[in-house]
Amino acid sequence: MESLNVYSALVVLFLTCGAAMATKEIDQIIKDNNCETKMALACVLETFTNIFETGSISNKCCVELVVLGKVCHSAFVKRTLENPLFKDLSPATIIAKSIQT
């Protein structure tokens, strides 16, 4: 029984460290590519609403999204999906909507 508890603790530790490492990698991608400086806040909100809720994206924000680039866009989507507030969302649906956007 004690070995089962130790094993369970190791599994939880491994999963927690893996999630933390993934988040650090995403944060590093965002930092290395200056992603947080490439889009106006209004366009960030418009794009977020389009992907995670319902809405459309203006031509102005579409241009900013293209300038932002796929690497930054994907990193932001992945980081948002890791947030516990969005745990009930389907990652496949969100990724499909982000590609469509």
PDB file of N, CA and C in Angstrom:
ATOM      1  N   MET A   1       0.825  -1.191   0.000  1.00  0.00           N
ATOM      2  CA  MET A   1       0.000   0.000   0.000  1.00  0.00           C
ATOM      3  C   MET A   1       0.874   1.261   0.000  1.00  0.00           C
ATOM      4  N   GLU A   2       1.937   1.232   0.796  1.00  0.00           N
ATOM      5  CA  GLU A   2       2.819   2.398   0.858  1.00  0.00           C
ATOM      6  C   GLU A   2       3.489   2.655  -0.485  1.00  0.00           C
ATOM      7  N   SER A   3       3.863   1.587  -1.205  1.00  0.00           N
ATOM      8  CA  SER A   3       4.500   1.780  -2.509  1.00  0.00           C
ATOM      9  C   SER A   3       3.527   2.388  -3.509  1.00  0.00           C
ATOM     10  N   LEU A   4       2.241   2.082  -3.369  1.00  0.00           N
ATOM     11  CA  LEU A   4       1.233   2.678  -4.237  1.00  0.00           C
ATOM     12  C   LEU A   4       1.150   4.182  -3.997  1.00  0.00           C
ATOM     13  N   ASN A   5       1.218   4.601  -2.728  1.00  0.00           N
ATOM     14  CA  ASN A   5       1.180   6.026  -2.401  1.00  0.00           C
ATOM     15  C   ASN A   5       2.403   6.751  -2.944  1.00  0.00           C
ATOM     16  N   VAL A   6       3.573   6.128  -2.830  1.00  0.00           N
ATOM     17  CA  VAL A   6       4.800   6.719  -3.357  1.00  0.00           C
ATOM     18  C   VAL A   6       4.702   6.836  -4.873  1.00  0.00           C
ATOM     19  N   TYR A   7       4.205   5.775  -5.511  1.00  0.00           N
ATOM     20  CA  TYR A   7       4.040   5.794  -6.963  1.00  0.00           C
ATOM     21  C   TYR A   7       3.070   6.893  -7.375  1.00  0.00           C
ATOM     22  N   SER A   8       1.961   7.008  -6.674  1.00  0.00           N
ATOM     23  CA  SER A   8       0.968   8.051  -6.981  1.00  0.00           C
ATOM     24  C   SER A   8       1.579   9.440  -6.830  1.00  0.00           C
ATOM     25  N   ALA A   9       2.367   9.629  -5.781  1.00  0.00           N
ATOM     26  CA  ALA A   9       3.009  10.924  -5.561  1.00  0.00           C
ATOM     27  C   ALA A   9       3.986  11.242  -6.685  1.00  0.00           C
ATOM     28  N   LEU A  10       4.723  10.239  -7.134  1.00  0.00           N
ATOM     29  CA  LEU A  10       5.663  10.447  -8.232  1.00  0.00           C
ATOM     30  C   LEU A  10       4.942  10.799  -9.534  1.00  0.00           C
ATOM     31  N   VAL A  11       3.827  10.147  -9.801  1.00  0.00           N
ATOM     32  CA  VAL A  11       3.046  10.439 -11.008  1.00  0.00           C
ATOM     33  C   VAL A  11       2.536  11.876 -10.963  1.00  0.00           C
ATOM     34  N   VAL A  12       1.993  12.286  -9.831  1.00  0.00           N
ATOM     35  CA  VAL A  12       1.489  13.663  -9.684  1.00  0.00           C
ATOM     36  C   VAL A  12       2.633  14.659  -9.857  1.00  0.00           C
ATOM     37  N   LEU A  13       3.778  14.370  -9.249  1.00  0.00           N
ATOM     38  CA  LEU A  13       4.936  15.258  -9.378  1.00  0.00           C
ATOM     39  C   LEU A  13       5.392  15.357 -10.821  1.00  0.00           C
ATOM     40  N   PHE A  14       5.445  14.241 -11.519  1.00  0.00           N
ATOM     41  CA  PHE A  14       5.858  14.221 -12.920  1.00  0.00           C
ATOM     42  C   PHE A  14       4.898  15.039 -13.786  1.00  0.00           C
ATOM     43  N   LEU A  15       3.603  14.845 -13.593  1.00  0.00           N
ATOM     44  CA  LEU A  15       2.607  15.580 -14.387  1.00  0.00           C
ATOM     45  C   LEU A  15       2.658  17.067 -14.091  1.00  0.00           C
ATOM     46  N   THR A  16       2.828  17.431 -12.828  1.00  0.00           N
ATOM     47  CA  THR A  16       2.905  18.847 -12.455  1.00  0.00           C
ATOM     48  C   THR A  16       4.135  19.500 -13.057  1.00  0.00           C
ATOM     49  N   CYS A  17       5.274  18.821 -12.976  1.00  0.00           N
ATOM     50  CA  CYS A  17       6.506  19.373 -13.550  1.00  0.00           C
ATOM     51  C   CYS A  17       6.398  19.490 -15.064  1.00  0.00           C
ATOM     52  N   GLY A  18       5.769  18.524 -15.705  1.00  0.00           N
ATOM     53  CA  GLY A  18       5.584  18.566 -17.155  1.00  0.00           C
ATOM     54  C   GLY A  18       4.740  19.751 -17.566  1.00  0.00           C
ATOM     55  N   ALA A  19       3.674  20.011 -16.839  1.00  0.00           N
ATOM     56  CA  ALA A  19       2.816  21.154 -17.146  1.00  0.00           C
ATOM     57  C   ALA A  19       3.561  22.462 -16.910  1.00  0.00           C
ATOM     58  N   ALA A  20       4.335  22.523 -15.829  1.00  0.00           N
ATOM     59  CA  ALA A  20       5.104  23.742 -15.544  1.00  0.00           C
ATOM     60  C   ALA A  20       6.159  23.969 -16.626  1.00  0.00           C
ATOM     61  N   MET A  21       6.801  22.900 -17.080  1.00  0.00           N
ATOM     62  CA  MET A  21       7.807  23.044 -18.127  1.00  0.00           C
ATOM     63  C   MET A  21       7.165  23.503 -19.428  1.00  0.00           C
ATOM     64  N   ALA A  22       5.983  22.957 -19.748  1.00  0.00           N
ATOM     65  CA  ALA A  22       5.300  23.364 -20.976  1.00  0.00           C
ATOM     66  C   ALA A  22       4.964  24.847 -20.914  1.00  0.00           C
ATOM     67  N   THR A  23       4.469  25.305 -19.764  1.00  0.00           N
ATOM     68  CA  THR A  23       4.131  26.714 -19.607  1.00  0.00           C
ATOM     69  C   THR A  23       5.383  27.582 -19.734  1.00  0.00           C
ATOM     70  N   LYS A  24       6.494  27.145 -19.132  1.00  0.00           N
ATOM     71  CA  LYS A  24       7.736  27.912 -19.237  1.00  0.00           C
ATOM     72  C   LYS A  24       8.210  27.982 -20.686  1.00  0.00           C
ATOM     73  N   GLU A  25       8.067  26.888 -21.415  1.00  0.00           N
ATOM     74  CA  GLU A  25       8.475  26.884 -22.824  1.00  0.00           C
ATOM     75  C   GLU A  25       7.625  27.858 -23.629  1.00  0.00           C
ATOM     76  N   ILE A  26       6.332  27.862 -23.398  1.00  0.00           N
ATOM     77  CA  ILE A  26       5.431  28.775 -24.108  1.00  0.00           C
ATOM     78  C   ILE A  26       5.773  30.215 -23.741  1.00  0.00           C
ATOM     79  N   ASP A  27       5.975  30.472 -22.455  1.00  0.00           N
ATOM     80  CA  ASP A  27       6.334  31.826 -22.022  1.00  0.00           C
ATOM     81  C   ASP A  27       7.648  32.277 -22.651  1.00  0.00           C
ATOM     82  N   GLN A  28       8.586  31.360 -22.802  1.00  0.00           N
ATOM     83  CA  GLN A  28       9.873  31.703 -23.418  1.00  0.00           C
ATOM     84  C   GLN A  28       9.695  32.037 -24.900  1.00  0.00           C
ATOM     85  N   ILE A  29       8.842  31.288 -25.584  1.00  0.00           N
ATOM     86  CA  ILE A  29       8.545  31.576 -27.000  1.00  0.00           C
ATOM     87  C   ILE A  29       7.949  32.974 -27.118  1.00  0.00           C
ATOM     88  N   ILE A  30       7.013  33.292 -26.234  1.00  0.00           N
ATOM     89  CA  ILE A  30       6.371  34.612 -26.257  1.00  0.00           C
ATOM     90  C   ILE A  30       7.399  35.707 -26.004  1.00  0.00           C
ATOM     91  N   LYS A  31       8.276  35.480 -25.045  1.00  0.00           N
ATOM     92  CA  LYS A  31       9.314  36.473 -24.724  1.00  0.00           C
ATOM     93  C   LYS A  31      10.309  36.619 -25.875  1.00  0.00           C
ATOM     94  N   ASP A  32      10.809  35.494 -26.388  1.00  0.00           N
ATOM     95  CA  ASP A  32      11.826  35.526 -27.444  1.00  0.00           C
ATOM     96  C   ASP A  32      11.338  36.215 -28.715  1.00  0.00           C
ATOM     97  N   ASN A  33      10.045  36.118 -28.994  1.00  0.00           N
ATOM     98  CA  ASN A  33       9.479  36.684 -30.218  1.00  0.00           C
ATOM     99  C   ASN A  33       8.797  38.038 -29.999  1.00  0.00           C
ATOM    100  N   ASN A  34       8.949  38.599 -28.795  1.00  0.00           N
ATOM    101  CA  ASN A  34       8.312  39.884 -28.456  1.00  0.00           C
ATOM    102  C   ASN A  34       6.823  39.893 -28.796  1.00  0.00           C
ATOM    103  N   CYS A  35       6.171  38.784 -28.541  1.00  0.00           N
ATOM    104  CA  CYS A  35       4.767  38.636 -28.934  1.00  0.00           C
ATOM    105  C   CYS A  35       3.839  39.649 -28.260  1.00  0.00           C
ATOM    106  N   GLU A  36       4.147  40.019 -27.031  1.00  0.00           N
ATOM    107  CA  GLU A  36       3.238  40.885 -26.280  1.00  0.00           C
ATOM    108  C   GLU A  36       3.255  42.337 -26.742  1.00  0.00           C
ATOM    109  N   THR A  37       4.151  42.675 -27.676  1.00  0.00           N
ATOM    110  CA  THR A  37       4.242  44.061 -28.133  1.00  0.00           C
ATOM    111  C   THR A  37       3.752  44.243 -29.571  1.00  0.00           C
ATOM    112  N   LYS A  38       3.286  43.190 -30.197  1.00  0.00           N
ATOM    113  CA  LYS A  38       2.978  43.241 -31.627  1.00  0.00           C
ATOM    114  C   LYS A  38       1.520  43.525 -31.965  1.00  0.00           C
ATOM    115  N   MET A  39       0.656  43.616 -30.960  1.00  0.00           N
ATOM    116  CA  MET A  39      -0.765  43.782 -31.236  1.00  0.00           C
ATOM    117  C   MET A  39      -1.379  44.746 -30.232  1.00  0.00           C
ATOM    118  N   ALA A  40      -2.254  45.621 -30.712  1.00  0.00           N
ATOM    119  CA  ALA A  40      -2.955  46.555 -29.825  1.00  0.00           C
ATOM    120  C   ALA A  40      -3.944  45.780 -28.948  1.00  0.00           C
ATOM    121  N   LEU A  41      -4.167  46.265 -27.745  1.00  0.00           N
ATOM    122  CA  LEU A  41      -5.049  45.594 -26.800  1.00  0.00           C
ATOM    123  C   LEU A  41      -6.446  45.380 -27.382  1.00  0.00           C
ATOM    124  N   ALA A  42      -6.975  46.369 -28.080  1.00  0.00           N
ATOM    125  CA  ALA A  42      -8.314  46.233 -28.676  1.00  0.00           C
ATOM    126  C   ALA A  42      -8.365  45.044 -29.640  1.00  0.00           C
ATOM    127  N   CYS A  43      -7.304  44.857 -30.403  1.00  0.00           N
ATOM    128  CA  CYS A  43      -7.263  43.733 -31.349  1.00  0.00           C
ATOM    129  C   CYS A  43      -7.048  42.407 -30.636  1.00  0.00           C
ATOM    130  N   VAL A  44      -6.296  42.434 -29.544  1.00  0.00           N
ATOM    131  CA  VAL A  44      -6.124  41.218 -28.740  1.00  0.00           C
ATOM    132  C   VAL A  44      -7.489  40.761 -28.229  1.00  0.00           C
ATOM    133  N   LEU A  45      -8.257  41.697 -27.679  1.00  0.00           N
ATOM    134  CA  LEU A  45      -9.581  41.368 -27.153  1.00  0.00           C
ATOM    135  C   LEU A  45     -10.524  40.891 -28.258  1.00  0.00           C
ATOM    136  N   GLU A  46     -10.474  41.547 -29.394  1.00  0.00           N
ATOM    137  CA  GLU A  46     -11.328  41.165 -30.525  1.00  0.00           C
ATOM    138  C   GLU A  46     -10.982  39.761 -31.017  1.00  0.00           C
ATOM    139  N   THR A  47      -9.702  39.468 -31.118  1.00  0.00           N
ATOM    140  CA  THR A  47      -9.259  38.154 -31.567  1.00  0.00           C
ATOM    141  C   THR A  47      -9.629  37.090 -30.543  1.00  0.00           C
ATOM    142  N   PHE A  48      -9.412  37.390 -29.265  1.00  0.00           N
ATOM    143  CA  PHE A  48      -9.767  36.458 -28.196  1.00  0.00           C
ATOM    144  C   PHE A  48     -11.257  36.124 -28.245  1.00  0.00           C
ATOM    145  N   THR A  49     -12.082  37.147 -28.366  1.00  0.00           N
ATOM    146  CA  THR A  49     -13.529  36.942 -28.426  1.00  0.00           C
ATOM    147  C   THR A  49     -13.903  36.088 -29.626  1.00  0.00           C
ATOM    148  N   ASN A  50     -13.252  36.332 -30.754  1.00  0.00           N
ATOM    149  CA  ASN A  50     -13.522  35.567 -31.967  1.00  0.00           C
ATOM    150  C   ASN A  50     -13.188  34.091 -31.786  1.00  0.00           C
ATOM    151  N   ILE A  51     -12.108  33.801 -31.099  1.00  0.00           N
ATOM    152  CA  ILE A  51     -11.669  32.410 -30.953  1.00  0.00           C
ATOM    153  C   ILE A  51     -12.358  31.705 -29.793  1.00  0.00           C
ATOM    154  N   PHE A  52     -12.426  32.335 -28.633  1.00  0.00           N
ATOM    155  CA  PHE A  52     -12.895  31.663 -27.428  1.00  0.00           C
ATOM    156  C   PHE A  52     -14.371  31.874 -27.138  1.00  0.00           C
ATOM    157  N   GLU A  53     -15.005  32.789 -27.843  1.00  0.00           N
ATOM    158  CA  GLU A  53     -16.434  33.015 -27.659  1.00  0.00           C
ATOM    159  C   GLU A  53     -17.066  33.045 -29.045  1.00  0.00           C
ATOM    160  N   THR A  54     -17.787  34.125 -29.353  1.00  0.00           N
ATOM    161  CA  THR A  54     -18.381  34.284 -30.675  1.00  0.00           C
ATOM    162  C   THR A  54     -18.177  35.726 -31.101  1.00  0.00           C
ATOM    163  N   GLY A  55     -17.782  35.906 -32.317  1.00  0.00           N
ATOM    164  CA  GLY A  55     -17.583  37.254 -32.807  1.00  0.00           C
ATOM    165  C   GLY A  55     -16.894  37.231 -34.145  1.00  0.00           C
ATOM    166  N   SER A  56     -16.565  38.414 -34.592  1.00  0.00           N
ATOM    167  CA  SER A  56     -15.850  38.524 -35.861  1.00  0.00           C
ATOM    168  C   SER A  56     -14.614  39.377 -35.625  1.00  0.00           C
ATOM    169  N   ILE A  57     -13.757  39.393 -36.609  1.00  0.00           N
ATOM    170  CA  ILE A  57     -12.515  40.152 -36.488  1.00  0.00           C
ATOM    171  C   ILE A  57     -12.460  41.181 -37.621  1.00  0.00           C
ATOM    172  N   SER A  58     -12.144  42.411 -37.265  1.00  0.00           N
ATOM    173  CA  SER A  58     -12.096  43.497 -38.241  1.00  0.00           C
ATOM    174  C   SER A  58     -10.875  43.342 -39.145  1.00  0.00           C
ATOM    175  N   ASN A  59     -10.905  44.039 -40.269  1.00  0.00           N
ATOM    176  CA  ASN A  59      -9.748  44.019 -41.177  1.00  0.00           C
ATOM    177  C   ASN A  59      -8.493  44.535 -40.484  1.00  0.00           C
ATOM    178  N   LYS A  60      -8.643  45.612 -39.693  1.00  0.00           N
ATOM    179  CA  LYS A  60      -7.497  46.183 -38.973  1.00  0.00           C
ATOM    180  C   LYS A  60      -6.863  45.142 -38.055  1.00  0.00           C
ATOM    181  N   CYS A  61      -7.687  44.439 -37.290  1.00  0.00           N
ATOM    182  CA  CYS A  61      -7.160  43.439 -36.361  1.00  0.00           C
ATOM    183  C   CYS A  61      -6.663  42.197 -37.094  1.00  0.00           C
ATOM    184  N   CYS A  62      -7.252  41.899 -38.218  1.00  0.00           N
ATOM    185  CA  CYS A  62      -6.771  40.791 -39.035  1.00  0.00           C
ATOM    186  C   CYS A  62      -5.341  41.067 -39.497  1.00  0.00           C
ATOM    187  N   VAL A  63      -5.097  42.300 -39.925  1.00  0.00           N
ATOM    188  CA  VAL A  63      -3.747  42.686 -40.350  1.00  0.00           C
ATOM    189  C   VAL A  63      -2.779  42.570 -39.168  1.00  0.00           C
ATOM    190  N   GLU A  64      -3.196  43.045 -37.986  1.00  0.00           N
ATOM    191  CA  GLU A  64      -2.336  42.942 -36.813  1.00  0.00           C
ATOM    192  C   GLU A  64      -2.062  41.479 -36.446  1.00  0.00           C
ATOM    193  N   LEU A  65      -3.060  40.628 -36.627  1.00  0.00           N
ATOM    194  CA  LEU A  65      -2.890  39.206 -36.337  1.00  0.00           C
ATOM    195  C   LEU A  65      -1.881  38.573 -37.297  1.00  0.00           C
ATOM    196  N   VAL A  66      -1.943  38.962 -38.550  1.00  0.00           N
ATOM    197  CA  VAL A  66      -0.975  38.454 -39.539  1.00  0.00           C
ATOM    198  C   VAL A  66       0.438  38.921 -39.172  1.00  0.00           C
ATOM    199  N   VAL A  67       0.569  40.187 -38.765  1.00  0.00           N
ATOM    200  CA  VAL A  67       1.873  40.717 -38.350  1.00  0.00           C
ATOM    201  C   VAL A  67       2.358  39.983 -37.092  1.00  0.00           C
ATOM    202  N   LEU A  68       1.442  39.673 -36.187  1.00  0.00           N
ATOM    203  CA  LEU A  68       1.784  38.927 -34.975  1.00  0.00           C
ATOM    204  C   LEU A  68       2.467  37.611 -35.344  1.00  0.00           C
ATOM    205  N   GLY A  69       1.924  36.917 -36.319  1.00  0.00           N
ATOM    206  CA  GLY A  69       2.544  35.688 -36.806  1.00  0.00           C
ATOM    207  C   GLY A  69       1.994  34.433 -36.149  1.00  0.00           C
ATOM    208  N   LYS A  70       2.208  33.328 -36.832  1.00  0.00           N
ATOM    209  CA  LYS A  70       1.684  32.040 -36.382  1.00  0.00           C
ATOM    210  C   LYS A  70       2.323  31.578 -35.077  1.00  0.00           C
ATOM    211  N   VAL A  71       3.620  31.801 -34.921  1.00  0.00           N
ATOM    212  CA  VAL A  71       4.318  31.343 -33.717  1.00  0.00           C
ATOM    213  C   VAL A  71       3.720  32.000 -32.474  1.00  0.00           C
ATOM    214  N   CYS A  72       3.580  33.322 -32.512  1.00  0.00           N
ATOM    215  CA  CYS A  72       3.010  34.042 -31.366  1.00  0.00           C
ATOM    216  C   CYS A  72       1.546  33.678 -31.160  1.00  0.00           C
ATOM    217  N   HIS A  73       0.791  33.631 -32.232  1.00  0.00           N
ATOM    218  CA  HIS A  73      -0.635  33.308 -32.146  1.00  0.00           C
ATOM    219  C   HIS A  73      -0.825  31.934 -31.501  1.00  0.00           C
ATOM    220  N   SER A  74      -0.083  30.951 -31.962  1.00  0.00           N
ATOM    221  CA  SER A  74      -0.195  29.596 -31.414  1.00  0.00           C
ATOM    222  C   SER A  74       0.219  29.550 -29.948  1.00  0.00           C
ATOM    223  N   ALA A  75       1.273  30.279 -29.594  1.00  0.00           N
ATOM    224  CA  ALA A  75       1.733  30.309 -28.205  1.00  0.00           C
ATOM    225  C   ALA A  75       0.667  30.906 -27.295  1.00  0.00           C
ATOM    226  N   PHE A  76       0.031  31.997 -27.728  1.00  0.00           N
ATOM    227  CA  PHE A  76      -1.028  32.613 -26.919  1.00  0.00           C
ATOM    228  C   PHE A  76      -2.218  31.672 -26.746  1.00  0.00           C
ATOM    229  N   VAL A  77      -2.606  30.988 -27.815  1.00  0.00           N
ATOM    230  CA  VAL A  77      -3.736  30.055 -27.730  1.00  0.00           C
ATOM    231  C   VAL A  77      -3.394  28.919 -26.771  1.00  0.00           C
ATOM    232  N   LYS A  78      -2.206  28.358 -26.894  1.00  0.00           N
ATOM    233  CA  LYS A  78      -1.802  27.262 -26.007  1.00  0.00           C
ATOM    234  C   LYS A  78      -1.746  27.718 -24.556  1.00  0.00           C
ATOM    235  N   ARG A  79      -1.198  28.908 -24.321  1.00  0.00           N
ATOM    236  CA  ARG A  79      -1.114  29.420 -22.943  1.00  0.00           C
ATOM    237  C   ARG A  79      -2.512  29.629 -22.369  1.00  0.00           C
ATOM    238  N   THR A  80      -3.427  30.127 -23.172  1.00  0.00           N
ATOM    239  CA  THR A  80      -4.793  30.329 -22.700  1.00  0.00           C
ATOM    240  C   THR A  80      -5.455  28.998 -22.380  1.00  0.00           C
ATOM    241  N   LEU A  81      -5.245  27.999 -23.225  1.00  0.00           N
ATOM    242  CA  LEU A  81      -5.843  26.684 -22.974  1.00  0.00           C
ATOM    243  C   LEU A  81      -5.296  26.027 -21.704  1.00  0.00           C
ATOM    244  N   GLU A  82      -4.099  26.399 -21.276  1.00  0.00           N
ATOM    245  CA  GLU A  82      -3.530  25.858 -20.044  1.00  0.00           C
ATOM    246  C   GLU A  82      -4.105  26.520 -18.803  1.00  0.00           C
ATOM    247  N   ASN A  83      -4.788  27.651 -18.982  1.00  0.00           N
ATOM    248  CA  ASN A  83      -5.378  28.372 -17.858  1.00  0.00           C
ATOM    249  C   ASN A  83      -6.573  27.573 -17.330  1.00  0.00           C
ATOM    250  N   PRO A  84      -6.632  27.333 -16.006  1.00  0.00           N
ATOM    251  CA  PRO A  84      -7.744  26.568 -15.434  1.00  0.00           C
ATOM    252  C   PRO A  84      -9.129  27.161 -15.721  1.00  0.00           C
ATOM    253  N   LEU A  85      -9.208  28.450 -15.976  1.00  0.00           N
ATOM    254  CA  LEU A  85     -10.500  29.068 -16.292  1.00  0.00           C
ATOM    255  C   LEU A  85     -11.107  28.521 -17.583  1.00  0.00           C
ATOM    256  N   PHE A  86     -10.253  27.964 -18.445  1.00  0.00           N
ATOM    257  CA  PHE A  86     -10.718  27.488 -19.741  1.00  0.00           C
ATOM    258  C   PHE A  86     -10.660  25.964 -19.853  1.00  0.00           C
ATOM    259  N   LYS A  87     -10.625  25.281 -18.703  1.00  0.00           N
ATOM    260  CA  LYS A  87     -10.468  23.830 -18.708  1.00  0.00           C
ATOM    261  C   LYS A  87     -11.654  23.096 -19.333  1.00  0.00           C
ATOM    262  N   ASP A  88     -12.823  23.718 -19.362  1.00  0.00           N
ATOM    263  CA  ASP A  88     -14.007  23.061 -19.914  1.00  0.00           C
ATOM    264  C   ASP A  88     -14.122  23.211 -21.432  1.00  0.00           C
ATOM    265  N   LEU A  89     -13.260  23.997 -22.036  1.00  0.00           N
ATOM    266  CA  LEU A  89     -13.309  24.183 -23.482  1.00  0.00           C
ATOM    267  C   LEU A  89     -12.635  23.019 -24.198  1.00  0.00           C
ATOM    268  N   SER A  90     -13.111  22.732 -25.369  1.00  0.00           N
ATOM    269  CA  SER A  90     -12.517  21.675 -26.179  1.00  0.00           C
ATOM    270  C   SER A  90     -11.281  22.221 -26.893  1.00  0.00           C
ATOM    271  N   PRO A  91     -10.088  21.712 -26.554  1.00  0.00           N
ATOM    272  CA  PRO A  91      -8.878  22.197 -27.233  1.00  0.00           C
ATOM    273  C   PRO A  91      -8.957  22.038 -28.754  1.00  0.00           C
ATOM    274  N   ALA A  92      -9.533  20.961 -29.227  1.00  0.00           N
ATOM    275  CA  ALA A  92      -9.634  20.737 -30.679  1.00  0.00           C
ATOM    276  C   ALA A  92     -10.491  21.820 -31.335  1.00  0.00           C
ATOM    277  N   THR A  93     -11.588  22.185 -30.699  1.00  0.00           N
ATOM    278  CA  THR A  93     -12.465  23.225 -31.237  1.00  0.00           C
ATOM    279  C   THR A  93     -11.765  24.577 -31.229  1.00  0.00           C
ATOM    280  N   ILE A  94     -11.088  24.898 -30.131  1.00  0.00           N
ATOM    281  CA  ILE A  94     -10.398  26.183 -30.018  1.00  0.00           C
ATOM    282  C   ILE A  94      -9.260  26.265 -31.034  1.00  0.00           C
ATOM    283  N   ILE A  95      -8.497  25.213 -31.182  1.00  0.00           N
ATOM    284  CA  ILE A  95      -7.409  25.223 -32.151  1.00  0.00           C
ATOM    285  C   ILE A  95      -7.944  25.369 -33.573  1.00  0.00           C
ATOM    286  N   ALA A  96      -9.057  24.689 -33.862  1.00  0.00           N
ATOM    287  CA  ALA A  96      -9.674  24.829 -35.190  1.00  0.00           C
ATOM    288  C   ALA A  96     -10.132  26.262 -35.435  1.00  0.00           C
ATOM    289  N   LYS A  97     -10.744  26.889 -34.405  1.00  0.00           N
ATOM    290  CA  LYS A  97     -11.187  28.278 -34.548  1.00  0.00           C
ATOM    291  C   LYS A  97      -9.996  29.231 -34.681  1.00  0.00           C
ATOM    292  N   SER A  98      -8.903  28.935 -33.991  1.00  0.00           N
ATOM    293  CA  SER A  98      -7.733  29.812 -34.085  1.00  0.00           C
ATOM    294  C   SER A  98      -7.107  29.719 -35.483  1.00  0.00           C
ATOM    295  N   ILE A  99      -7.108  28.536 -36.040  1.00  0.00           N
ATOM    296  CA  ILE A  99      -6.588  28.361 -37.414  1.00  0.00           C
ATOM    297  C   ILE A  99      -7.504  29.089 -38.402  1.00  0.00           C
ATOM    298  N   GLN A 100      -8.810  28.951 -38.209  1.00  0.00           N
ATOM    299  CA  GLN A 100      -9.776  29.618 -39.080  1.00  0.00           C
ATOM    300  C   GLN A 100      -9.615  31.134 -39.003  1.00  0.00           C
ATOM    301  N   THR A 101      -9.400  31.654 -37.813  1.00  0.00           N
ATOM    302  CA  THR A 101      -9.237  33.101 -37.622  1.00  0.00           C
ATOM    303  C   THR A 101      -8.004  33.579 -38.351  1.00  0.00           C
TER     304      THR A 101
END
